[in-house]
Amino acid sequence: MWTAIVTLFLAGLFLTALFCALRAAQTARTPQGAVGWVVFLLAVPWAGVPLYLFLGHHRFHGYRVARRESERVVASIKAFGESARPDPETLTINPRPFEELAHLPVSRGNGADLLIDGEATFHAIFEALDAAEHYILLQFYIVRDDELGQELQDRLIAAARRGVHVRFMTDAVGSYSLPDSYYETMRNAGIDTADPRDQRGPNFRFQLNYRNHRKTVVVDGRVGFVGGHNVGVEYLGQDPKFGPWRDTHVRVHGPIALQLQLIFAEDWHWARSEDLLDLLHWEIEPSEEDMNALIVATGPGDSSETGAMMFFAAIAEARERVWIASPYFVPDLDIMSALKHAAMRGVDVRILVPDVIDHRTPWLAAFAYFDEIRDCGVRVFRYTDGFMHQKVFVVDDTLAGVGTTNLDNRSFRLNFEAMALFFDTRAATAVEAMLLDDFAASNELTRKLQQQSLYIRYGAPLARLFSPIL
């Protein structure tokens, strides 16, 4: 009897592995990924099947997008964008690819303030929270119940007590250690929370590998914040393991604050099944800085590979330089080709990554890519003054990007991300000055993989095997 049961189990497991292998061959993002999954599933089905169920999905099905459900709000934003089209003389970069990815227009009338470290970022955010009159929309990938997390909670509760409607959202994986009491305290104060433990979606759909990596704050529809910081004392440089923490956020005003608000409304709609579009302010208040800007939100709910395509478009537009800062460098073949081709065209291509390790596998995997791009003229810098976590790029002197998207496969295809793009010389100049200081606090990589330590030399190619799911 037991023999029959075991035989049936093994037959069922093999048939399931075969089905998953066929599915992987049809839907994998790259040929390499397809081959990897097929071989793994058929060779080790007892491990391959459960891993594929959690990690092998190509699209986040069922994500209901608010912007597609409210023609009125999107039409208003697009109408303003059409009436506030940038002066062609201010655009030496073609904005069309980015507009297609965002499904929103580049518009003038925006303002931006670069926030270079945690102190500046949270000072500005707390100042905005304290000045809120109507509502606060707040979302972070990681929120910790530490000194900074407690201060954030206190500010939100104080806002709620003076009549401000506060909505708070985190990611199930990023904030897995946040205790129930943190949510309960805010709910008791009248704050609306989207507790990832209660919401629909990945917890019940074998899609745990997807993450909402966005860090969004919007106050009264007038001012917004987006960037690399999460809520934890390490982002203020207070973790002895990492030391100083190098990160960048940006405060935005004008139409892109409403674009950022629209992205939050999408995420809230998915998490809580609540439509915010008639509950928020959508009046456009142009900034006197009059920058050309756009929010590009990307994620696995999109029909195409929007995260990678955004970087590809930026690199392809470069004529003089493209500088990219990212804590992780695990690109796909298209981005590798774009970086190499840009360097071969004579573009000054620089990649800035941290020397300090936070996640060992992507840190190791990056070394497997460096030789290939450096052989084509790309320069790689390793930041040594603490840990660097910013997600920033600058193209020539007319395009700058600040947001949440890392230069890796996870951000390209598995995470929900958001980048603020500024088609403006002032923004590009500010990011250039910031990155020049970062390069000065870095060492340029000169050694090839075979000249590295044994650990890196043999560990990097193995880590690269996991790049499709990092």
Coordinates of C-alpha atoms in Angstrom, one line a residue:
M1 CA 0.0 0.0 0.0
W2 CA 2.7 2.4 1.0
T3 CA 4.6 1.6 -2.2
A4 CA 1.5 2.6 -4.3
I5 CA 1.1 5.8 -2.3
V6 CA 4.8 6.7 -2.8
T7 CA 4.5 5.9 -6.5
L8 CA 1.4 8.0 -6.9
F9 CA 3.1 10.9 -5.0
L10 CA 6.2 10.7 -7.2
A11 CA 4.2 10.5 -10.4
G12 CA 2.1 13.5 -9.3
L13 CA 5.2 15.5 -8.3
F14 CA 6.8 14.7 -11.7
L15 CA 3.7 15.7 -13.6
T16 CA 3.5 19.0 -11.6
A17 CA 7.2 19.6 -12.3
L18 CA 6.6 19.0 -16.0
F19 CA 3.6 21.4 -16.0
C20 CA 5.6 24.1 -14.2
A21 CA 8.5 23.5 -16.6
L22 CA 6.3 24.1 -19.6
R23 CA 4.8 27.1 -17.9
A24 CA 8.3 28.5 -17.2
A25 CA 9.3 28.0 -20.8
Q26 CA 6.3 30.0 -21.9
T27 CA 6.5 32.9 -19.4
A28 CA 10.1 33.2 -18.1
R29 CA 11.5 36.7 -18.5
T30 CA 14.7 35.6 -20.3
P31 CA 15.9 32.5 -22.2
Q32 CA 18.4 32.0 -19.4
G33 CA 15.7 32.1 -16.8
A34 CA 13.6 29.6 -18.8
V35 CA 16.4 27.1 -19.1
G36 CA 17.3 27.5 -15.5
W37 CA 13.8 26.8 -14.3
V38 CA 13.2 23.9 -16.6
V39 CA 16.5 22.2 -15.7
F40 CA 15.9 22.8 -11.9
L41 CA 12.3 21.6 -12.0
L42 CA 13.0 18.4 -13.9
A43 CA 16.2 17.6 -12.1
V44 CA 15.1 18.3 -8.5
P45 CA 11.3 18.4 -8.6
W46 CA 10.9 18.1 -4.8
A47 CA 12.7 21.5 -4.4
G48 CA 11.9 23.0 -7.8
V49 CA 8.1 22.8 -7.6
P50 CA 7.6 24.7 -4.3
L51 CA 10.2 27.3 -5.2
Y52 CA 8.6 27.9 -8.6
L53 CA 5.2 28.3 -7.0
F54 CA 6.6 31.1 -4.8
L55 CA 9.3 32.6 -7.1
G56 CA 8.5 31.7 -10.7
H57 CA 5.5 34.0 -11.5
H58 CA 6.1 36.5 -14.2
R59 CA 3.2 38.8 -13.6
F60 CA 1.3 40.0 -10.6
H61 CA -2.1 39.1 -11.8
G62 CA -5.2 40.8 -10.3
Y63 CA -3.6 44.1 -9.4
R64 CA -6.4 46.6 -10.0
V65 CA -5.0 49.9 -11.2
A66 CA -6.8 53.0 -10.0
R67 CA -5.6 55.1 -12.9
R68 CA -7.4 52.8 -15.3
E69 CA -10.6 53.1 -13.3
S70 CA -10.9 56.8 -13.0
E71 CA -10.9 58.5 -16.4
R72 CA -11.8 61.8 -14.7
V73 CA -8.7 62.1 -12.5
V74 CA -6.3 60.9 -15.2
A75 CA -7.9 63.0 -17.8
S76 CA -7.5 66.1 -15.6
I77 CA -3.8 65.4 -15.0
K78 CA -3.2 64.6 -18.7
A79 CA -5.2 67.7 -19.7
F80 CA -3.0 69.9 -17.5
G81 CA 0.1 68.1 -19.0
E82 CA -1.0 68.9 -22.5
S83 CA -1.7 72.5 -21.6
A84 CA 1.6 72.8 -19.7
R85 CA 3.8 71.1 -22.2
P86 CA 7.5 71.9 -21.7
D87 CA 9.1 74.4 -24.0
P88 CA 10.9 72.3 -26.6
E89 CA 14.0 74.4 -26.1
T90 CA 14.2 73.1 -22.6
L91 CA 14.1 69.4 -23.7
T92 CA 17.3 68.0 -25.2
I93 CA 16.1 64.5 -24.3
N94 CA 13.1 62.9 -25.8
P95 CA 10.5 62.4 -23.0
R96 CA 8.2 60.1 -25.1
P97 CA 9.5 56.7 -23.9
F98 CA 9.2 57.8 -20.3
E99 CA 5.6 59.1 -20.9
E100 CA 4.7 55.8 -22.5
L101 CA 6.0 53.9 -19.5
A102 CA 4.3 56.1 -17.0
H103 CA 1.0 56.5 -18.9
L104 CA 1.2 60.2 -17.8
P105 CA 2.7 63.3 -19.4
V106 CA 5.8 65.3 -18.6
S107 CA 4.7 68.7 -17.5
R108 CA 6.3 71.9 -16.5
G109 CA 5.4 73.7 -13.3
N110 CA 7.1 71.4 -10.9
G111 CA 9.5 72.0 -8.0
A112 CA 12.1 69.7 -6.3
D113 CA 14.4 69.8 -3.3
L114 CA 17.1 67.2 -3.1
L115 CA 17.4 65.6 0.4
I116 CA 20.8 64.1 0.6
D117 CA 20.8 62.2 3.9
G118 CA 18.5 60.8 6.6
E119 CA 18.6 63.9 8.8
A120 CA 17.5 66.2 6.0
T121 CA 14.9 63.7 4.7
F122 CA 13.1 63.1 7.9
H123 CA 13.3 66.7 9.0
A124 CA 11.5 67.7 5.8
I125 CA 9.0 64.9 6.1
F126 CA 8.1 65.6 9.7
E127 CA 7.8 69.3 9.0
A128 CA 5.3 68.5 6.2
L129 CA 3.4 66.0 8.5
D130 CA 3.1 68.7 11.2
A131 CA 1.8 71.2 8.7
A132 CA -0.8 68.8 7.2
E133 CA -4.4 70.3 7.1
H134 CA -6.5 67.7 5.4
Y135 CA -4.8 64.3 4.8
I136 CA -1.5 62.4 4.9
L137 CA -0.7 59.4 2.6
L138 CA 2.3 57.5 3.8
Q139 CA 3.9 54.3 2.6
F140 CA 7.3 52.8 3.3
Y141 CA 8.8 49.4 2.4
I142 CA 10.4 49.1 5.9
V143 CA 9.0 50.6 9.1
R144 CA 10.8 49.7 12.3
D145 CA 9.5 50.0 15.9
D146 CA 12.6 51.9 17.0
E147 CA 13.2 55.5 17.9
L148 CA 12.6 56.9 14.4
G149 CA 9.5 54.6 13.9
Q150 CA 8.1 55.8 17.2
E151 CA 8.7 59.5 16.3
L152 CA 6.9 58.9 13.0
Q153 CA 4.0 57.2 14.8
D154 CA 3.8 60.2 17.3
R155 CA 3.7 62.7 14.5
L156 CA 1.0 60.8 12.6
I157 CA -1.1 60.4 15.8
A158 CA -0.8 64.1 16.5
A159 CA -2.0 64.9 13.0
A160 CA -4.9 62.5 13.4
R161 CA -5.9 64.2 16.7
R162 CA -6.1 67.6 15.0
G163 CA -8.5 66.2 12.4
V164 CA -6.1 65.2 9.6
H165 CA -7.1 61.9 7.8
V166 CA -4.0 59.7 7.9
R167 CA -3.5 56.6 5.8
F168 CA -0.5 54.3 6.6
M169 CA 0.7 51.4 4.5
T170 CA 3.8 49.1 4.6
D171 CA 5.0 46.0 2.8
A172 CA 4.4 42.5 4.3
V173 CA 8.0 41.4 3.7
G174 CA 9.9 44.6 4.3
S175 CA 8.0 45.3 7.6
Y176 CA 7.6 41.7 8.7
S177 CA 9.1 42.5 12.2
L178 CA 6.8 45.5 12.8
P179 CA 4.7 44.3 15.8
D180 CA 0.9 44.2 15.8
S181 CA 0.9 46.8 18.6
Y182 CA 2.3 49.4 16.3
Y183 CA -0.7 49.1 14.0
E184 CA -3.1 48.8 16.9
T185 CA -1.8 52.0 18.5
M186 CA -2.4 54.0 15.3
R187 CA -5.8 52.4 14.6
N188 CA -6.9 53.4 18.2
A189 CA -5.8 57.0 17.3
G190 CA -8.1 57.0 14.3
I191 CA -5.4 56.3 11.6
D192 CA -6.4 54.1 8.6
T193 CA -3.8 51.3 8.2
A194 CA -3.3 48.8 5.5
D195 CA -1.9 46.0 7.6
P196 CA -0.1 43.7 5.2
R197 CA -1.0 40.8 7.4
D198 CA -4.7 41.3 6.7
Q199 CA -4.7 42.5 3.1
R200 CA -5.4 40.4 0.0
G201 CA -2.8 39.6 -2.5
P202 CA 0.6 37.9 -2.2
N203 CA -0.1 36.3 1.2
F204 CA -2.7 34.1 -0.5
R205 CA -1.5 33.9 -4.1
F206 CA 1.9 32.1 -3.9
Q207 CA 3.4 35.5 -4.9
L208 CA 5.5 36.2 -1.9
N209 CA 8.4 37.2 -4.1
Y210 CA 6.7 40.4 -5.1
R211 CA 7.3 43.4 -2.9
N212 CA 5.9 47.0 -2.8
H213 CA 9.3 48.8 -2.5
R214 CA 7.9 52.3 -2.8
K215 CA 8.5 55.0 -0.2
T216 CA 5.8 57.6 -0.7
V217 CA 4.6 60.5 1.4
V218 CA 2.0 62.9 0.1
V219 CA 0.5 65.7 2.2
D220 CA -2.7 67.5 1.2
G221 CA -2.0 66.7 -2.5
R222 CA 0.5 69.6 -2.5
V223 CA 3.9 68.2 -1.4
G224 CA 5.3 64.7 -1.9
F225 CA 8.4 62.7 -1.0
V226 CA 10.0 59.8 -2.7
G227 CA 13.4 58.2 -2.6
G228 CA 15.6 55.5 -1.0
H229 CA 15.0 56.0 2.8
N230 CA 12.9 53.7 4.9
V231 CA 11.9 54.3 8.5
G232 CA 14.6 53.0 10.9
V233 CA 17.5 54.4 12.8
E234 CA 20.0 52.8 10.4
Y235 CA 18.8 55.3 7.8
L236 CA 20.1 58.1 10.2
G237 CA 23.5 56.3 10.4
Q238 CA 22.9 55.0 13.9
D239 CA 23.5 51.3 13.1
P240 CA 27.2 50.4 14.1
K241 CA 27.2 47.5 11.5
F242 CA 26.7 49.9 8.6
G243 CA 28.0 53.2 10.0
P244 CA 27.1 56.4 8.1
W245 CA 24.2 55.8 5.8
R246 CA 24.3 57.4 2.4
D247 CA 20.8 57.8 0.8
T248 CA 18.8 60.3 -1.2
H249 CA 15.2 61.4 -1.1
V250 CA 13.5 64.3 -3.0
R251 CA 10.7 66.6 -2.0
V252 CA 8.4 67.5 -4.9
H253 CA 5.8 70.2 -5.6
G254 CA 3.4 70.7 -8.5
P255 CA 1.8 68.3 -10.9
I256 CA 4.1 65.4 -10.0
A257 CA 2.9 65.5 -6.4
L258 CA -0.5 64.6 -7.8
Q259 CA 1.1 61.9 -10.0
L260 CA 2.7 60.5 -6.8
Q261 CA -0.6 60.7 -5.1
L262 CA -2.2 58.7 -7.9
I263 CA 0.3 55.9 -7.5
F264 CA -0.5 55.7 -3.7
A265 CA -4.2 55.5 -4.6
E266 CA -3.5 52.5 -6.8
D267 CA -1.6 50.7 -4.0
W268 CA -4.2 51.6 -1.4
H269 CA -7.0 50.4 -3.7
W270 CA -5.2 47.0 -4.0
A271 CA -4.5 46.7 -0.3
R272 CA -7.8 47.9 1.1
S273 CA -10.3 47.7 -1.9
E274 CA -11.0 51.4 -1.2
D275 CA -11.2 54.0 -3.9
L276 CA -9.6 57.2 -2.8
L277 CA -10.0 59.2 -5.9
D278 CA -13.1 61.2 -4.7
L279 CA -11.6 61.6 -1.3
L280 CA -8.4 63.4 -2.2
H281 CA -7.6 66.8 -3.6
W282 CA -6.6 66.9 -7.3
E283 CA -6.3 70.7 -7.8
I284 CA -3.0 71.3 -9.6
E285 CA -0.8 74.0 -8.0
P286 CA 2.2 74.8 -10.2
S287 CA 5.5 75.5 -8.6
E288 CA 7.4 78.7 -9.3
E289 CA 10.5 76.6 -10.0
D290 CA 8.7 75.5 -13.2
M291 CA 10.7 72.3 -13.7
N292 CA 9.7 69.7 -16.3
A293 CA 9.1 66.4 -14.4
L294 CA 7.3 63.1 -14.4
I295 CA 6.7 60.2 -11.9
V296 CA 7.4 56.8 -13.5
A297 CA 5.8 54.0 -11.5
T298 CA 6.8 50.5 -12.5
G299 CA 6.0 47.0 -11.3
P300 CA 5.0 43.4 -12.1
G301 CA 1.4 44.6 -12.6
D302 CA 2.4 46.3 -15.8
S303 CA 2.0 44.6 -19.2
S304 CA 5.7 45.2 -20.1
E305 CA 9.1 45.3 -18.4
T306 CA 8.7 48.9 -17.4
G307 CA 11.5 49.0 -14.8
A308 CA 14.2 47.9 -17.1
M309 CA 12.8 49.9 -20.0
M310 CA 13.0 53.1 -18.0
F311 CA 16.7 52.6 -17.4
F312 CA 17.2 51.5 -21.0
A313 CA 15.6 54.7 -22.3
A314 CA 17.7 56.8 -20.0
I315 CA 21.0 55.2 -21.0
A316 CA 20.0 55.2 -24.7
E317 CA 19.5 59.0 -24.6
A318 CA 22.9 59.8 -23.1
R319 CA 25.3 61.7 -25.4
E320 CA 27.9 62.9 -22.9
R321 CA 27.4 61.0 -19.6
V322 CA 25.2 58.7 -17.6
W323 CA 26.0 58.2 -13.9
I324 CA 24.0 55.7 -11.9
A325 CA 24.1 55.1 -8.2
S326 CA 22.5 51.9 -6.9
P327 CA 23.1 49.7 -3.8
Y328 CA 22.8 46.6 -6.1
F329 CA 24.1 45.9 -9.6
V330 CA 22.4 42.8 -11.0
P331 CA 21.3 44.0 -14.5
D332 CA 19.6 42.0 -17.3
L333 CA 21.1 41.5 -20.7
D334 CA 19.4 44.5 -22.2
I335 CA 20.8 46.9 -19.6
M336 CA 24.2 45.4 -19.9
S337 CA 24.1 45.9 -23.6
A338 CA 22.9 49.5 -23.2
L339 CA 25.7 50.3 -20.7
K340 CA 28.4 48.8 -22.9
H341 CA 27.1 50.4 -26.1
A342 CA 26.9 53.8 -24.4
A343 CA 30.5 53.5 -23.2
M344 CA 31.6 52.4 -26.7
R345 CA 29.9 55.6 -28.1
G346 CA 32.2 57.6 -25.9
V347 CA 29.7 58.4 -23.2
D348 CA 31.1 58.8 -19.7
V349 CA 29.4 55.9 -18.0
R350 CA 29.8 55.5 -14.3
I351 CA 28.3 53.0 -11.8
L352 CA 28.4 53.7 -8.1
V353 CA 27.8 50.8 -5.7
P354 CA 28.5 50.3 -2.0
D355 CA 31.6 48.5 -0.7
V356 CA 29.8 47.6 2.5
I357 CA 27.6 44.5 2.3
D358 CA 24.0 44.4 3.4
H359 CA 22.7 41.6 1.3
R360 CA 25.5 39.2 0.5
T361 CA 24.1 37.4 -2.6
P362 CA 23.5 40.5 -4.8
W363 CA 26.7 42.1 -3.5
L364 CA 28.6 39.0 -4.7
A365 CA 26.7 38.7 -8.0
A366 CA 27.7 42.2 -9.0
F367 CA 31.4 41.2 -9.4
A368 CA 30.4 38.7 -12.1
Y369 CA 29.2 41.7 -14.2
F370 CA 31.9 44.3 -13.6
D371 CA 34.6 42.9 -15.9
E372 CA 32.3 42.8 -18.9
I373 CA 31.2 46.4 -18.6
R374 CA 34.6 47.7 -17.6
D375 CA 36.2 46.1 -20.7
C376 CA 33.9 48.4 -22.8
G377 CA 34.9 51.5 -20.9
V378 CA 32.3 51.7 -18.0
R379 CA 33.9 53.0 -14.8
V380 CA 32.8 51.3 -11.5
F381 CA 33.2 53.1 -8.2
R382 CA 32.8 51.5 -4.8
Y383 CA 31.5 53.8 -2.0
T384 CA 33.6 53.4 1.1
D385 CA 32.3 56.1 3.6
G386 CA 29.6 53.8 5.2
F387 CA 26.8 52.1 3.3
M388 CA 25.3 53.6 0.2
H389 CA 21.6 52.9 -0.5
Q390 CA 20.5 55.7 -2.9
K391 CA 18.8 55.1 -6.2
V392 CA 19.8 58.0 -8.4
F393 CA 20.9 58.7 -12.0
V394 CA 21.8 61.7 -14.1
V395 CA 22.0 61.8 -17.9
D396 CA 24.0 64.6 -19.6
D397 CA 22.9 67.9 -18.0
T398 CA 19.2 67.6 -18.7
L399 CA 17.7 64.5 -17.0
A400 CA 17.9 63.4 -13.3
G401 CA 16.1 60.6 -11.6
V402 CA 15.6 60.0 -7.9
G403 CA 13.5 57.3 -6.4
T404 CA 13.2 53.6 -5.3
T405 CA 14.4 51.6 -8.3
N406 CA 17.6 49.7 -7.9
L407 CA 19.7 48.6 -10.9
D408 CA 18.8 44.9 -10.5
N409 CA 16.4 42.3 -11.7
R410 CA 14.3 42.5 -8.5
S411 CA 13.5 46.2 -9.0
F412 CA 13.1 45.7 -12.7
R413 CA 10.5 42.9 -12.6
L414 CA 9.5 41.9 -9.1
N415 CA 9.1 45.1 -7.1
F416 CA 6.6 47.9 -7.3
E417 CA 8.8 51.0 -7.7
A418 CA 8.6 54.8 -8.4
M419 CA 11.1 57.2 -9.8
A420 CA 10.8 61.0 -10.0
L421 CA 12.3 62.2 -13.3
F422 CA 13.3 65.8 -13.9
F423 CA 14.0 67.0 -17.4
D424 CA 15.8 70.1 -16.1
T425 CA 19.3 71.4 -16.0
R426 CA 19.0 72.6 -12.4
A427 CA 18.0 69.1 -11.1
A428 CA 20.8 67.5 -13.2
T429 CA 23.3 70.0 -11.8
A430 CA 22.2 69.3 -8.2
V431 CA 22.5 65.5 -8.7
E432 CA 25.9 65.9 -10.4
A433 CA 27.3 67.9 -7.5
M434 CA 26.0 65.3 -5.1
L435 CA 27.4 62.4 -7.0
L436 CA 30.8 64.1 -7.4
D437 CA 31.0 64.2 -3.6
D438 CA 30.1 60.5 -3.6
F439 CA 32.8 59.6 -6.2
A440 CA 35.3 61.4 -4.0
A441 CA 34.3 59.1 -1.1
S442 CA 34.8 56.0 -3.3
N443 CA 37.5 53.9 -4.8
E444 CA 37.4 53.1 -8.5
L445 CA 37.5 49.3 -9.2
T446 CA 40.6 48.4 -11.1
R447 CA 41.0 44.6 -10.3
K448 CA 39.4 42.0 -12.5
L449 CA 37.4 39.1 -11.1
Q450 CA 40.4 36.8 -11.3
Q451 CA 42.4 39.2 -9.2
Q452 CA 39.8 39.2 -6.4
S453 CA 39.9 37.1 -3.3
L454 CA 38.9 33.4 -3.6
Y455 CA 35.6 34.1 -1.9
I456 CA 34.6 36.7 -4.6
R457 CA 36.3 34.9 -7.5
Y458 CA 34.3 31.7 -7.0
G459 CA 31.3 33.1 -5.2
A460 CA 30.4 35.7 -7.8
P461 CA 29.6 33.3 -10.6
L462 CA 27.5 31.2 -8.3
A463 CA 25.6 34.2 -7.0
R464 CA 24.9 35.3 -10.5
L465 CA 23.0 32.1 -11.1
F466 CA 20.3 33.5 -8.8
S467 CA 20.1 36.9 -10.6
P468 CA 16.7 36.2 -12.1
I469 CA 15.1 36.0 -8.6
L470 CA 17.4 38.3 -6.6

